[in-house]
Amino acid sequence: MYLSKLFIPITKSLPSEAKIKSHQLMLRTGMIKQSSAGIYSWLPLGYKVMKKIEQIVREEQNLIGAQEMLMPTIQSSEIWKESGRYDDYGEEMLKIKDRQGREMLYGPTNEELVTDIFRSSIKSYKSLPQLLYHIQWKFRDEIRPRFGVMRCKEFYMKDAYSFDLSDEDAKKSYNKMFYSYLKTFDRMGLKAIPMAADTGPIGGDLSHEFVILAETGESKIYADKNICEINLNQYELTDTSLQKMREDFTNIYAVTDEKHNPEKFNKNVKKENQMITKGIEVGHIFYFSDKYSKPMNCLIDDKDGKKTSVKMGSYGIGVSRLVGAIIEANYNNDVMKWPKSISPYDVVIIPSISKNNRENLEKAEKIYNELKKQNIDVLLDDVDENMSNKFKKHDLIGIPYQIIIGSKSEVNNFEFKELNFKSEQLSLDKILKKLKS
Ligand code: 5CA
């Protein structure tokens, strides 16, 4: 893509409500545009990043055997009346009427809808366990939407649902998701800490929030630093190994505000290991057994032919929130550097050009075509502006690698720079190897 053709409305003036760096950067680099309070359009640059995050989430869900599906955004109120949540959910639910006067709603989550789908087709324990997920827009009429995509009304979420015969089996599904979440966030360059959490309107008695540390986060957290040292590679995708993994994590003190017990914290965690900070919740998992299946009469035959309510859990990842969270974790001193796995482009070519000198642009175009042939997603900055402005702009766009075509270029070697590092002179072959590694 040529930068001059890319729809990327870079802005200099920022609205006063953009208080945190991710919100500011997303507006400045034209990743999003507010449509109304808490509702955003995703412009090409922002959408590209979000799609990459979505793909990592998808791949990791598929790896644990979860099956992707797609449920609608608009749901009927009937199923919510069955579960008892239609009135309980409160003002956050956006209720709508269709032209026949039927009560509908824009789904804030999907426990009821997926239970309804499940109960109409699965009748026997032989079809269990099942793990279903979708990646779909949600709507919550948040009283105070803020921080850009971090807390908005309309947001993109991956939500998965597990169905098992017994509480014991259901915990195995819970452990699988727990593991999958840690791997997912790790692939995005994030250190997410699982924390025992309150269950809120989703319900149940077992729940973990996955939180990344950031001063601008909304969740207050209390943890033993040692939890950050657990190496995920020691576990395998087997029930015993994953049970050990969850025990290893949950044996170390790490909780959100509502679950904090100062006495226990001071008794169990050495002073020098105590971490009291803020974090951003990027995922949340819940085990609630038959909270929905019982009132909704979602029954299956067990091994003895006896009917029993299916045991369920639900597992969410804030896909759109992650875009902001990753910026919070990586944007420092006016330089944004996307982790390679989710960068909007693999590399940007920055030629020094002027009206009288097109030579560098021609060189850049040759490299551009070569990289394209090799399936490298490359951006070419063909805008006629001075190099110092270009560098400032690319510090914000955050593509981690740059090929600079200017005074330092040699015949067959080019200036290659990784953001925040010194540049080096490399042949195109070597550049290709670096980009592909
Ligand atoms: N049904 C469960 C799990 S599928 C559920 O809805 N959980 S949740 O409420 O915790 O949401 C899951 C994730 O969505 C959160 O961890 C958070 O990352 C994201 N999220 C929740 N509310 C918002 C919001 N208002 N704006 C942006 N992201 C949000």
CSV table of C-alpha atoms and ligand atoms in Angstrom, one decimal:
chain,number,residue,atom,x,y,z
A,1,MET,CA,0.0,0.0,0.0
A,2,TYR,CA,1.2,3.5,-0.8
A,3,LEU,CA,0.8,5.9,2.1
A,4,SER,CA,-0.6,8.6,-0.2
A,5,LYS,CA,-3.5,6.3,-1.1
A,6,LEU,CA,-4.1,5.0,2.5
A,7,PHE,CA,-7.2,6.4,4.2
A,8,ILE,CA,-5.4,7.5,7.3
A,9,PRO,CA,-6.6,10.9,8.6
A,10,ILE,CA,-3.8,11.9,10.9
A,11,THR,CA,-4.9,14.7,13.2
A,12,LYS,CA,-3.0,17.1,15.4
A,13,SER,CA,-5.7,18.5,17.6
A,14,LEU,CA,-7.1,16.2,20.2
A,15,PRO,CA,-10.5,16.4,21.9
A,16,SER,CA,-10.2,17.1,25.7
A,17,GLU,CA,-11.9,13.8,26.6
A,18,ALA,CA,-8.9,11.8,25.1
A,19,LYS,CA,-7.2,11.4,28.5
A,20,ILE,CA,-5.1,8.2,28.1
A,21,LYS,CA,-2.4,7.6,25.6
A,22,SER,CA,-4.1,4.8,23.7
A,23,HIS,CA,-7.2,7.0,23.0
A,24,GLN,CA,-5.0,9.9,22.0
A,25,LEU,CA,-2.8,7.8,19.6
A,26,MET,CA,-5.8,6.1,18.0
A,27,LEU,CA,-7.4,9.4,17.2
A,28,ARG,CA,-4.1,11.0,16.1
A,29,THR,CA,-3.3,8.2,13.7
A,30,GLY,CA,-6.9,7.9,12.4
A,31,MET,CA,-7.4,4.4,13.6
A,32,ILE,CA,-10.9,5.2,14.9
A,33,LYS,CA,-13.4,7.9,14.6
A,34,GLN,CA,-16.1,8.5,17.2
A,35,SER,CA,-19.6,8.3,15.8
A,36,SER,CA,-21.4,9.1,19.1
A,37,ALA,CA,-20.6,8.6,22.8
A,38,GLY,CA,-19.0,5.2,23.2
A,39,ILE,CA,-19.5,4.2,19.6
A,40,TYR,CA,-16.7,4.2,17.1
A,41,SER,CA,-16.0,3.6,13.4
A,42,TRP,CA,-12.9,1.6,12.8
A,43,LEU,CA,-10.9,3.2,10.0
A,44,PRO,CA,-8.5,1.1,7.9
A,45,LEU,CA,-5.4,1.3,10.1
A,46,GLY,CA,-7.3,0.5,13.3
A,47,TYR,CA,-9.4,-2.2,11.7
A,48,LYS,CA,-6.3,-4.0,10.3
A,49,VAL,CA,-4.8,-4.2,13.8
A,50,MET,CA,-8.1,-5.4,15.3
A,51,LYS,CA,-8.4,-8.1,12.6
A,52,LYS,CA,-4.9,-9.4,13.4
A,53,ILE,CA,-5.8,-9.6,17.1
A,54,GLU,CA,-9.0,-11.4,16.2
A,55,GLN,CA,-7.1,-13.9,14.1
A,56,ILE,CA,-4.7,-14.8,16.9
A,57,VAL,CA,-7.7,-15.2,19.3
A,58,ARG,CA,-9.3,-17.5,16.7
A,59,GLU,CA,-6.3,-19.6,16.1
A,60,GLU,CA,-5.8,-20.2,19.8
A,61,GLN,CA,-9.4,-21.0,20.4
A,62,ASN,CA,-9.3,-23.5,17.5
A,63,LEU,CA,-6.2,-25.1,19.0
A,64,ILE,CA,-8.1,-26.2,22.2
A,65,GLY,CA,-10.9,-27.6,20.1
A,66,ALA,CA,-13.4,-24.8,20.3
A,67,GLN,CA,-15.7,-24.4,17.3
A,68,GLU,CA,-16.4,-21.1,15.7
A,69,MET,CA,-20.0,-20.1,14.9
A,70,LEU,CA,-21.8,-16.8,14.6
A,71,MET,CA,-24.8,-15.7,16.6
A,72,PRO,CA,-26.8,-12.5,15.8
A,73,THR,CA,-26.3,-9.2,17.5
A,74,ILE,CA,-30.1,-8.8,18.0
A,75,GLN,CA,-31.8,-11.2,20.3
A,76,SER,CA,-35.3,-11.9,21.4
A,77,SER,CA,-36.3,-10.9,25.0
A,78,GLU,CA,-38.1,-14.3,25.5
A,79,ILE,CA,-34.9,-16.3,26.3
A,80,TRP,CA,-33.8,-13.5,28.7
A,81,LYS,CA,-37.1,-13.7,30.5
A,82,GLU,CA,-36.6,-17.5,30.8
A,83,SER,CA,-33.2,-17.1,32.5
A,84,GLY,CA,-34.5,-14.3,34.7
A,85,ARG,CA,-31.9,-11.8,33.5
A,86,TYR,CA,-34.2,-9.6,31.4
A,87,ASP,CA,-35.0,-7.3,34.3
A,88,ASP,CA,-31.9,-8.0,36.4
A,89,TYR,CA,-29.5,-6.8,33.7
A,90,GLY,CA,-30.6,-3.3,34.2
A,91,GLU,CA,-30.0,-0.1,32.3
A,92,GLU,CA,-27.0,-1.4,30.4
A,93,MET,CA,-29.2,-3.5,28.2
A,94,LEU,CA,-30.3,-1.7,25.0
A,95,LYS,CA,-34.0,-2.8,24.5
A,96,ILE,CA,-35.6,-2.3,21.1
A,97,LYS,CA,-39.0,-3.1,19.6
A,98,ASP,CA,-39.5,-4.5,16.1
A,99,ARG,CA,-42.4,-3.3,13.9
A,100,GLN,CA,-44.7,-6.0,15.4
A,101,GLY,CA,-44.0,-4.6,18.8
A,102,ARG,CA,-41.9,-7.6,19.8
A,103,GLU,CA,-39.4,-6.9,22.5
A,104,MET,CA,-35.8,-7.4,21.3
A,105,LEU,CA,-32.4,-6.4,22.6
A,106,TYR,CA,-28.9,-5.8,21.3
A,107,GLY,CA,-26.9,-8.6,22.9
A,108,PRO,CA,-24.6,-7.6,25.7
A,109,THR,CA,-23.5,-11.3,26.0
A,110,ASN,CA,-24.8,-14.6,24.8
A,111,GLU,CA,-25.3,-17.1,27.6
A,112,GLU,CA,-29.1,-17.4,26.9
A,113,LEU,CA,-28.9,-17.5,23.1
A,114,VAL,CA,-26.2,-20.2,23.1
A,115,THR,CA,-28.1,-22.3,25.7
A,116,ASP,CA,-31.2,-22.0,23.5
A,117,ILE,CA,-29.3,-23.3,20.5
A,118,PHE,CA,-27.7,-26.1,22.5
A,119,ARG,CA,-30.9,-27.3,24.2
A,120,SER,CA,-32.7,-27.6,20.8
A,121,SER,CA,-30.1,-30.1,19.4
A,122,ILE,CA,-28.0,-31.8,22.0
A,123,LYS,CA,-29.8,-34.4,24.2
A,124,SER,CA,-27.1,-36.9,25.3
A,125,TYR,CA,-24.0,-36.9,27.3
A,126,LYS,CA,-22.4,-38.7,24.3
A,127,SER,CA,-22.2,-35.4,22.5
A,128,LEU,CA,-20.3,-33.7,25.3
A,129,PRO,CA,-18.0,-31.9,25.9
A,130,GLN,CA,-18.7,-29.0,23.6
A,131,LEU,CA,-16.9,-25.7,23.3
A,132,LEU,CA,-18.5,-23.1,21.0
A,133,TYR,CA,-17.4,-19.5,20.4
A,134,HIS,CA,-18.1,-16.6,18.2
A,135,ILE,CA,-16.5,-13.2,17.6
A,136,GLN,CA,-19.3,-10.6,17.4
A,137,TRP,CA,-20.2,-7.0,18.3
A,138,LYS,CA,-21.8,-6.5,21.7
A,139,PHE,CA,-23.7,-3.5,23.1
A,140,ARG,CA,-23.7,-2.3,26.7
A,141,ASP,CA,-25.2,1.0,27.4
A,142,GLU,CA,-22.4,2.0,29.7
A,143,ILE,CA,-23.2,4.9,32.0
A,144,ARG,CA,-19.8,6.4,31.5
A,145,PRO,CA,-18.2,5.3,28.3
A,146,ARG,CA,-14.5,6.5,28.3
A,147,PHE,CA,-11.0,5.9,27.4
A,148,GLY,CA,-11.8,5.4,23.7
A,149,VAL,CA,-12.1,1.7,22.8
A,150,MET,CA,-11.4,0.6,26.4
A,151,ARG,CA,-14.9,1.2,27.8
A,152,CYS,CA,-17.4,1.8,25.0
A,153,LYS,CA,-21.0,1.0,24.3
A,154,GLU,CA,-20.4,-1.0,21.2
A,155,PHE,CA,-17.4,-3.3,21.3
A,156,TYR,CA,-16.0,-6.5,19.7
A,157,MET,CA,-15.8,-9.5,21.8
A,158,LYS,CA,-14.8,-13.2,21.5
A,159,ASP,CA,-17.2,-15.1,23.7
A,160,ALA,CA,-17.0,-18.9,24.2
A,161,TYR,CA,-19.3,-21.3,26.0
A,162,SER,CA,-18.6,-24.7,27.4
A,163,PHE,CA,-21.0,-27.5,27.9
A,164,ASP,CA,-20.2,-30.5,30.1
A,165,LEU,CA,-21.9,-33.4,31.9
A,166,SER,CA,-20.5,-32.8,35.4
A,167,ASP,CA,-18.9,-30.1,37.4
A,168,GLU,CA,-15.7,-32.1,37.3
A,169,ASP,CA,-15.6,-32.2,33.5
A,170,ALA,CA,-16.6,-28.5,33.3
A,171,LYS,CA,-13.5,-27.6,35.3
A,172,LYS,CA,-11.4,-29.3,32.6
A,173,SER,CA,-13.0,-27.0,30.0
A,174,TYR,CA,-12.3,-24.0,32.3
A,175,ASN,CA,-8.6,-25.0,32.6
A,176,LYS,CA,-8.3,-25.3,28.8
A,177,MET,CA,-9.6,-21.8,28.3
A,178,PHE,CA,-7.4,-20.5,31.1
A,179,TYR,CA,-4.4,-22.0,29.3
A,180,SER,CA,-5.6,-20.7,25.9
A,181,TYR,CA,-6.0,-17.2,27.2
A,182,LEU,CA,-2.4,-17.1,28.6
A,183,LYS,CA,-1.1,-18.3,25.2
A,184,THR,CA,-3.3,-15.8,23.3
A,185,PHE,CA,-2.1,-12.8,25.2
A,186,ASP,CA,1.5,-14.0,25.1
A,187,ARG,CA,1.4,-14.1,21.3
A,188,MET,CA,0.4,-10.4,21.4
A,189,GLY,CA,3.4,-9.6,23.5
A,190,LEU,CA,1.3,-9.1,26.6
A,191,LYS,CA,1.9,-10.4,30.1
A,192,ALA,CA,-1.6,-11.1,31.3
A,193,ILE,CA,-2.0,-12.1,34.9
A,194,PRO,CA,-5.0,-14.3,35.9
A,195,MET,CA,-6.7,-12.9,39.0
A,196,ALA,CA,-9.5,-14.3,41.1
A,197,ALA,CA,-12.4,-12.0,40.4
A,198,ASP,CA,-16.0,-11.2,41.2
A,199,THR,CA,-18.6,-12.7,38.8
A,200,GLY,CA,-21.0,-9.7,38.5
A,201,PRO,CA,-24.1,-10.0,36.3
A,202,ILE,CA,-22.7,-13.2,34.6
A,203,GLY,CA,-22.9,-15.1,37.9
A,204,GLY,CA,-21.3,-18.3,39.2
A,205,ASP,CA,-18.7,-18.9,41.9
A,206,LEU,CA,-15.5,-19.4,39.9
A,207,SER,CA,-14.0,-16.7,37.8
A,208,HIS,CA,-10.7,-15.2,36.7
A,209,GLU,CA,-10.0,-11.9,35.1
A,210,PHE,CA,-6.9,-11.7,32.8
A,211,VAL,CA,-5.3,-8.4,33.6
A,212,ILE,CA,-2.4,-6.6,32.0
A,213,LEU,CA,-0.5,-4.1,34.2
A,214,ALA,CA,-1.0,-0.5,33.3
A,215,GLU,CA,-1.3,2.7,35.3
A,216,THR,CA,-4.3,3.8,33.2
A,217,GLY,CA,-6.2,0.6,33.9
A,218,GLU,CA,-9.6,0.7,35.6
A,219,SER,CA,-9.1,-2.4,37.8
A,220,LYS,CA,-7.1,-2.2,41.0
A,221,ILE,CA,-5.1,-5.3,41.6
A,222,TYR,CA,-3.1,-6.9,44.4
A,223,ALA,CA,-0.6,-9.6,43.5
A,224,ASP,CA,2.5,-11.5,44.4
A,225,LYS,CA,5.2,-10.7,41.8
A,226,ASN,CA,6.1,-14.4,41.6
A,227,ILE,CA,3.0,-14.9,39.5
A,228,CYS,CA,4.7,-13.2,36.6
A,229,GLU,CA,7.5,-15.8,36.7
A,230,ILE,CA,5.5,-18.9,35.9
A,231,ASN,CA,6.6,-20.4,32.6
A,232,LEU,CA,3.7,-21.5,30.5
A,233,ASN,CA,5.9,-23.8,28.4
A,234,GLN,CA,6.1,-26.4,31.2
A,235,TYR,CA,2.4,-27.3,30.7
A,236,GLU,CA,0.8,-29.5,28.0
A,237,LEU,CA,-2.7,-29.7,26.7
A,238,THR,CA,-3.7,-32.6,28.9
A,239,ASP,CA,-6.2,-32.6,31.8
A,240,THR,CA,-3.6,-33.4,34.5
A,241,SER,CA,-1.1,-30.9,33.3
A,242,LEU,CA,-3.7,-28.1,32.9
A,243,GLN,CA,-5.1,-28.8,36.4
A,244,LYS,CA,-1.5,-28.4,37.7
A,245,MET,CA,-1.2,-25.2,35.8
A,246,ARG,CA,-4.3,-23.7,37.3
A,247,GLU,CA,-3.2,-24.8,40.8
A,248,ASP,CA,0.2,-23.2,40.2
A,249,PHE,CA,-1.4,-19.9,39.3
A,250,THR,CA,-4.2,-19.9,41.8
A,251,ASN,CA,-1.8,-20.8,44.7
A,252,ILE,CA,-0.1,-17.4,44.3
A,253,TYR,CA,-2.0,-14.4,45.6
A,254,ALA,CA,-3.4,-12.3,42.7
A,255,VAL,CA,-6.8,-10.7,43.1
A,256,THR,CA,-8.9,-7.8,42.0
A,257,ASP,CA,-10.2,-5.1,44.4
A,258,GLU,CA,-13.4,-6.9,45.3
A,259,LYS,CA,-11.7,-10.1,46.3
A,260,HIS,CA,-8.8,-8.4,48.2
A,261,ASN,CA,-8.2,-9.5,51.8
A,262,PRO,CA,-5.4,-7.2,53.3
A,263,GLU,CA,-4.7,-9.6,56.2
A,264,LYS,CA,-4.2,-12.6,53.9
A,265,PHE,CA,-2.1,-10.5,51.5
A,266,ASN,CA,0.3,-9.3,54.2
A,267,LYS,CA,0.5,-12.8,55.8
A,268,ASN,CA,1.1,-14.7,52.5
A,269,VAL,CA,3.1,-12.3,50.4
A,270,LYS,CA,6.5,-10.9,51.4
A,271,LYS,CA,6.7,-7.1,51.5
A,272,GLU,CA,9.2,-7.0,48.6
A,273,ASN,CA,7.0,-9.1,46.4
A,274,GLN,CA,3.8,-7.2,47.0
A,275,MET,CA,2.4,-5.6,43.9
A,276,ILE,CA,-0.4,-3.1,44.3
A,277,THR,CA,-1.2,-1.5,41.0
A,278,LYS,CA,-3.7,-1.0,38.3
A,279,GLY,CA,-4.5,-3.1,35.3
A,280,ILE,CA,-6.6,-3.5,32.2
A,281,GLU,CA,-9.0,-6.4,32.1
A,282,VAL,CA,-8.5,-8.0,28.6
A,283,GLY,CA,-10.3,-11.3,29.3
A,284,HIS,CA,-12.7,-12.8,31.8
A,285,ILE,CA,-13.7,-16.4,32.3
A,286,PHE,CA,-16.6,-17.7,34.4
A,287,TYR,CA,-17.8,-21.1,35.6
A,288,PHE,CA,-21.5,-21.0,36.6
A,289,SER,CA,-22.6,-24.6,36.4
A,290,ASP,CA,-26.4,-24.8,35.8
A,291,LYS,CA,-27.2,-21.1,36.4
A,292,TYR,CA,-28.7,-20.8,32.9
A,293,SER,CA,-29.3,-24.4,31.9
A,294,LYS,CA,-31.6,-25.0,34.9
A,295,PRO,CA,-34.1,-22.2,34.5
A,296,MET,CA,-33.9,-22.7,30.7
A,297,ASN,CA,-34.6,-26.4,31.0
A,298,CYS,CA,-31.5,-27.4,29.0
A,299,LEU,CA,-31.3,-31.1,29.9
A,300,ILE,CA,-29.2,-33.9,28.8
A,301,ASP,CA,-29.4,-37.7,29.4
A,302,ASP,CA,-26.6,-38.9,31.6
A,303,LYS,CA,-25.0,-42.4,31.4
A,304,ASP,CA,-28.0,-43.9,33.3
A,305,GLY,CA,-30.6,-42.2,31.1
A,306,LYS,CA,-31.3,-39.7,33.9
A,307,LYS,CA,-32.0,-36.1,32.8
A,308,THR,CA,-29.6,-33.5,34.2
A,309,SER,CA,-28.9,-29.8,33.6
A,310,VAL,CA,-25.8,-29.3,31.4
A,311,LYS,CA,-22.9,-27.6,33.2
A,312,MET,CA,-21.7,-24.4,31.6
A,313,GLY,CA,-19.0,-21.8,31.7
A,314,SER,CA,-18.5,-18.7,29.6
A,315,TYR,CA,-15.2,-17.1,28.4
A,316,GLY,CA,-14.8,-13.6,27.0
A,317,ILE,CA,-11.9,-11.7,25.4
A,318,GLY,CA,-12.3,-7.9,24.7
A,319,VAL,CA,-11.0,-8.0,21.1
A,320,SER,CA,-11.5,-4.2,20.4
A,321,ARG,CA,-10.3,-3.3,23.9
A,322,LEU,CA,-7.1,-5.2,23.3
A,323,VAL,CA,-6.2,-2.7,20.6
A,324,GLY,CA,-6.1,0.0,23.2
A,325,ALA,CA,-4.5,-2.2,25.8
A,326,ILE,CA,-1.6,-3.1,23.5
A,327,ILE,CA,-1.0,0.6,22.8
A,328,GLU,CA,-1.0,1.3,26.6
A,329,ALA,CA,1.6,-1.4,27.0
A,330,ASN,CA,3.8,-0.4,24.1
A,331,TYR,CA,3.6,3.4,23.5
A,332,ASN,CA,6.3,5.2,25.4
A,333,ASN,CA,8.0,8.6,25.0
A,334,ASP,CA,6.1,9.5,21.9
A,335,VAL,CA,7.1,6.2,20.1
A,336,MET,CA,4.6,3.5,19.4
A,337,LYS,CA,6.0,0.1,18.4
A,338,TRP,CA,3.5,-2.6,17.5
A,339,PRO,CA,4.4,-6.2,18.4
A,340,LYS,CA,5.3,-7.9,15.1
A,341,SER,CA,2.3,-10.3,15.4
A,342,ILE,CA,-0.3,-7.5,15.2
A,343,SER,CA,1.5,-4.6,13.4
A,344,PRO,CA,-0.7,-3.1,10.7
A,345,TYR,CA,2.2,-3.6,8.2
A,346,ASP,CA,5.3,-5.7,8.4
A,347,VAL,CA,7.6,-2.9,7.3
A,348,VAL,CA,7.5,0.6,6.0
A,349,ILE,CA,9.8,2.0,3.2
A,350,ILE,CA,10.7,5.6,3.8
A,351,PRO,CA,12.4,7.3,0.8
A,352,SER,CA,13.7,10.8,1.0
A,353,ILE,CA,11.9,12.5,-2.0
A,354,SER,CA,11.5,15.9,-3.4
A,355,LYS,CA,10.0,17.4,-6.6
A,356,ASN,CA,13.4,17.4,-8.4
A,357,ASN,CA,14.7,14.1,-7.1
A,358,ARG,CA,12.6,11.0,-7.8
A,359,GLU,CA,15.5,8.6,-7.8
A,360,ASN,CA,15.0,7.4,-4.2
A,361,LEU,CA,11.3,6.9,-4.8
A,362,GLU,CA,12.1,4.7,-7.8
A,363,LYS,CA,14.5,2.7,-5.7
A,364,ALA,CA,11.8,2.4,-3.0
A,365,GLU,CA,9.3,1.1,-5.5
A,366,LYS,CA,11.6,-1.6,-6.7
A,367,ILE,CA,12.1,-2.8,-3.1
A,368,TYR,CA,8.4,-2.5,-2.6
A,369,ASN,CA,7.6,-4.8,-5.5
A,370,GLU,CA,10.2,-7.3,-4.4
A,371,LEU,CA,8.8,-7.5,-0.9
A,372,LYS,CA,5.3,-7.8,-2.2
A,373,LYS,CA,6.3,-10.8,-4.3
A,374,GLN,CA,7.6,-12.4,-1.1
A,375,ASN,CA,4.2,-11.8,0.6
A,376,ILE,CA,5.5,-9.1,2.9
A,377,ASP,CA,2.8,-6.6,3.8
A,378,VAL,CA,4.7,-3.4,3.1
A,379,LEU,CA,3.8,0.3,3.3
A,380,LEU,CA,5.6,2.8,1.1
A,381,ASP,CA,5.7,6.4,2.3
A,382,ASP,CA,5.5,8.2,-1.1
A,383,VAL,CA,4.4,11.4,0.5
A,384,ASP,CA,6.4,14.5,-0.5
A,385,GLU,CA,7.4,15.8,2.9
A,386,ASN,CA,10.7,16.3,4.8
A,387,MET,CA,12.3,13.3,6.5
A,388,SER,CA,12.1,14.6,10.0
A,389,ASN,CA,8.3,14.9,9.7
A,390,LYS,CA,8.1,11.5,8.1
A,391,PHE,CA,10.0,9.9,11.1
A,392,LYS,CA,7.8,11.7,13.6
A,393,LYS,CA,4.7,10.3,11.8
A,394,HIS,CA,6.1,6.8,11.7
A,395,ASP,CA,7.0,7.0,15.3
A,396,LEU,CA,3.2,7.2,15.9
A,397,ILE,CA,2.0,4.7,13.3
A,398,GLY,CA,4.3,2.3,15.0
A,399,ILE,CA,5.3,-0.2,12.2
A,400,PRO,CA,8.3,-1.9,13.9
A,401,TYR,CA,10.6,-2.0,10.9
A,402,GLN,CA,11.7,0.7,8.5
A,403,ILE,CA,13.8,0.7,5.3
A,404,ILE,CA,15.1,4.2,4.8
A,405,ILE,CA,16.2,5.3,1.4
A,406,GLY,CA,18.2,8.5,1.7
A,407,SER,CA,21.7,9.8,2.0
A,408,LYS,CA,23.0,6.7,3.7
A,409,SER,CA,21.8,4.2,1.0
A,410,GLU,CA,24.4,2.4,-0.9
A,411,VAL,CA,24.0,0.7,-4.3
A,412,ASN,CA,23.0,-2.7,-3.0
A,413,ASN,CA,22.6,-2.0,0.7
A,414,PHE,CA,19.8,-0.2,2.5
A,415,GLU,CA,19.4,1.4,5.8
A,416,PHE,CA,17.2,-0.9,7.9
A,417,LYS,CA,15.9,0.1,11.3
A,418,GLU,CA,14.0,-1.5,14.0
A,419,LEU,CA,12.1,1.1,16.0
A,420,ASN,CA,14.0,2.0,19.2
A,421,PHE,CA,17.2,0.5,17.9
A,422,LYS,CA,20.1,1.8,15.8
A,423,SER,CA,19.9,1.3,12.0
A,424,GLU,CA,22.2,-0.9,10.0
A,425,GLN,CA,23.1,-1.3,6.3
A,426,LEU,CA,21.8,-4.5,4.9
A,427,SER,CA,21.3,-6.2,1.6
A,428,LEU,CA,17.7,-6.8,0.5
A,429,ASP,CA,18.2,-10.6,1.1
A,430,LYS,CA,19.2,-10.0,4.7
A,431,ILE,CA,16.3,-7.6,5.2
A,432,LEU,CA,14.0,-10.3,3.8
A,433,LYS,CA,15.4,-12.9,6.2
A,434,LYS,CA,15.0,-10.6,9.2
A,435,LEU,CA,11.4,-9.8,8.2
A,436,LYS,CA,10.5,-13.4,7.8
A,437,SER,CA,12.2,-14.7,10.9
B,1,5CA,N1,-20.3,-13.5,29.0
B,1,5CA,C1,-19.1,-13.2,29.6
B,1,5CA,C2,-17.9,-14.0,29.1
B,1,5CA,S1,-18.2,-14.4,27.4
B,1,5CA,C3,-18.8,-11.7,29.5
B,1,5CA,O1,-19.5,-11.0,28.9
B,1,5CA,N2,-17.7,-11.3,30.2
B,1,5CA,S2,-17.3,-9.8,30.4
B,1,5CA,O2,-18.4,-9.0,30.8
B,1,5CA,O3,-16.2,-9.8,31.4
B,1,5CA,O4,-16.7,-9.3,29.1
B,1,5CA,C4,-15.6,-10.0,28.4
B,1,5CA,C5,-14.5,-9.0,28.0
B,1,5CA,O5,-15.1,-8.0,27.2
B,1,5CA,C6,-13.9,-8.2,29.2
B,1,5CA,O6,-12.9,-8.9,29.8
B,1,5CA,C7,-13.4,-7.0,28.5
B,1,5CA,O7,-12.1,-7.2,28.0
B,1,5CA,C8,-14.4,-6.8,27.3
B,1,5CA,N3,-15.4,-5.7,27.7
B,1,5CA,C9,-16.4,-5.8,28.6
B,1,5CA,N4,-17.1,-4.6,28.6
B,1,5CA,C10,-16.5,-3.8,27.7
B,1,5CA,C11,-16.7,-2.4,27.2
B,1,5CA,N5,-17.7,-1.7,27.7
B,1,5CA,N6,-15.9,-1.9,26.3
B,1,5CA,C12,-14.9,-2.6,25.8
B,1,5CA,N7,-14.6,-3.9,26.1
B,1,5CA,C13,-15.4,-4.5,27.1
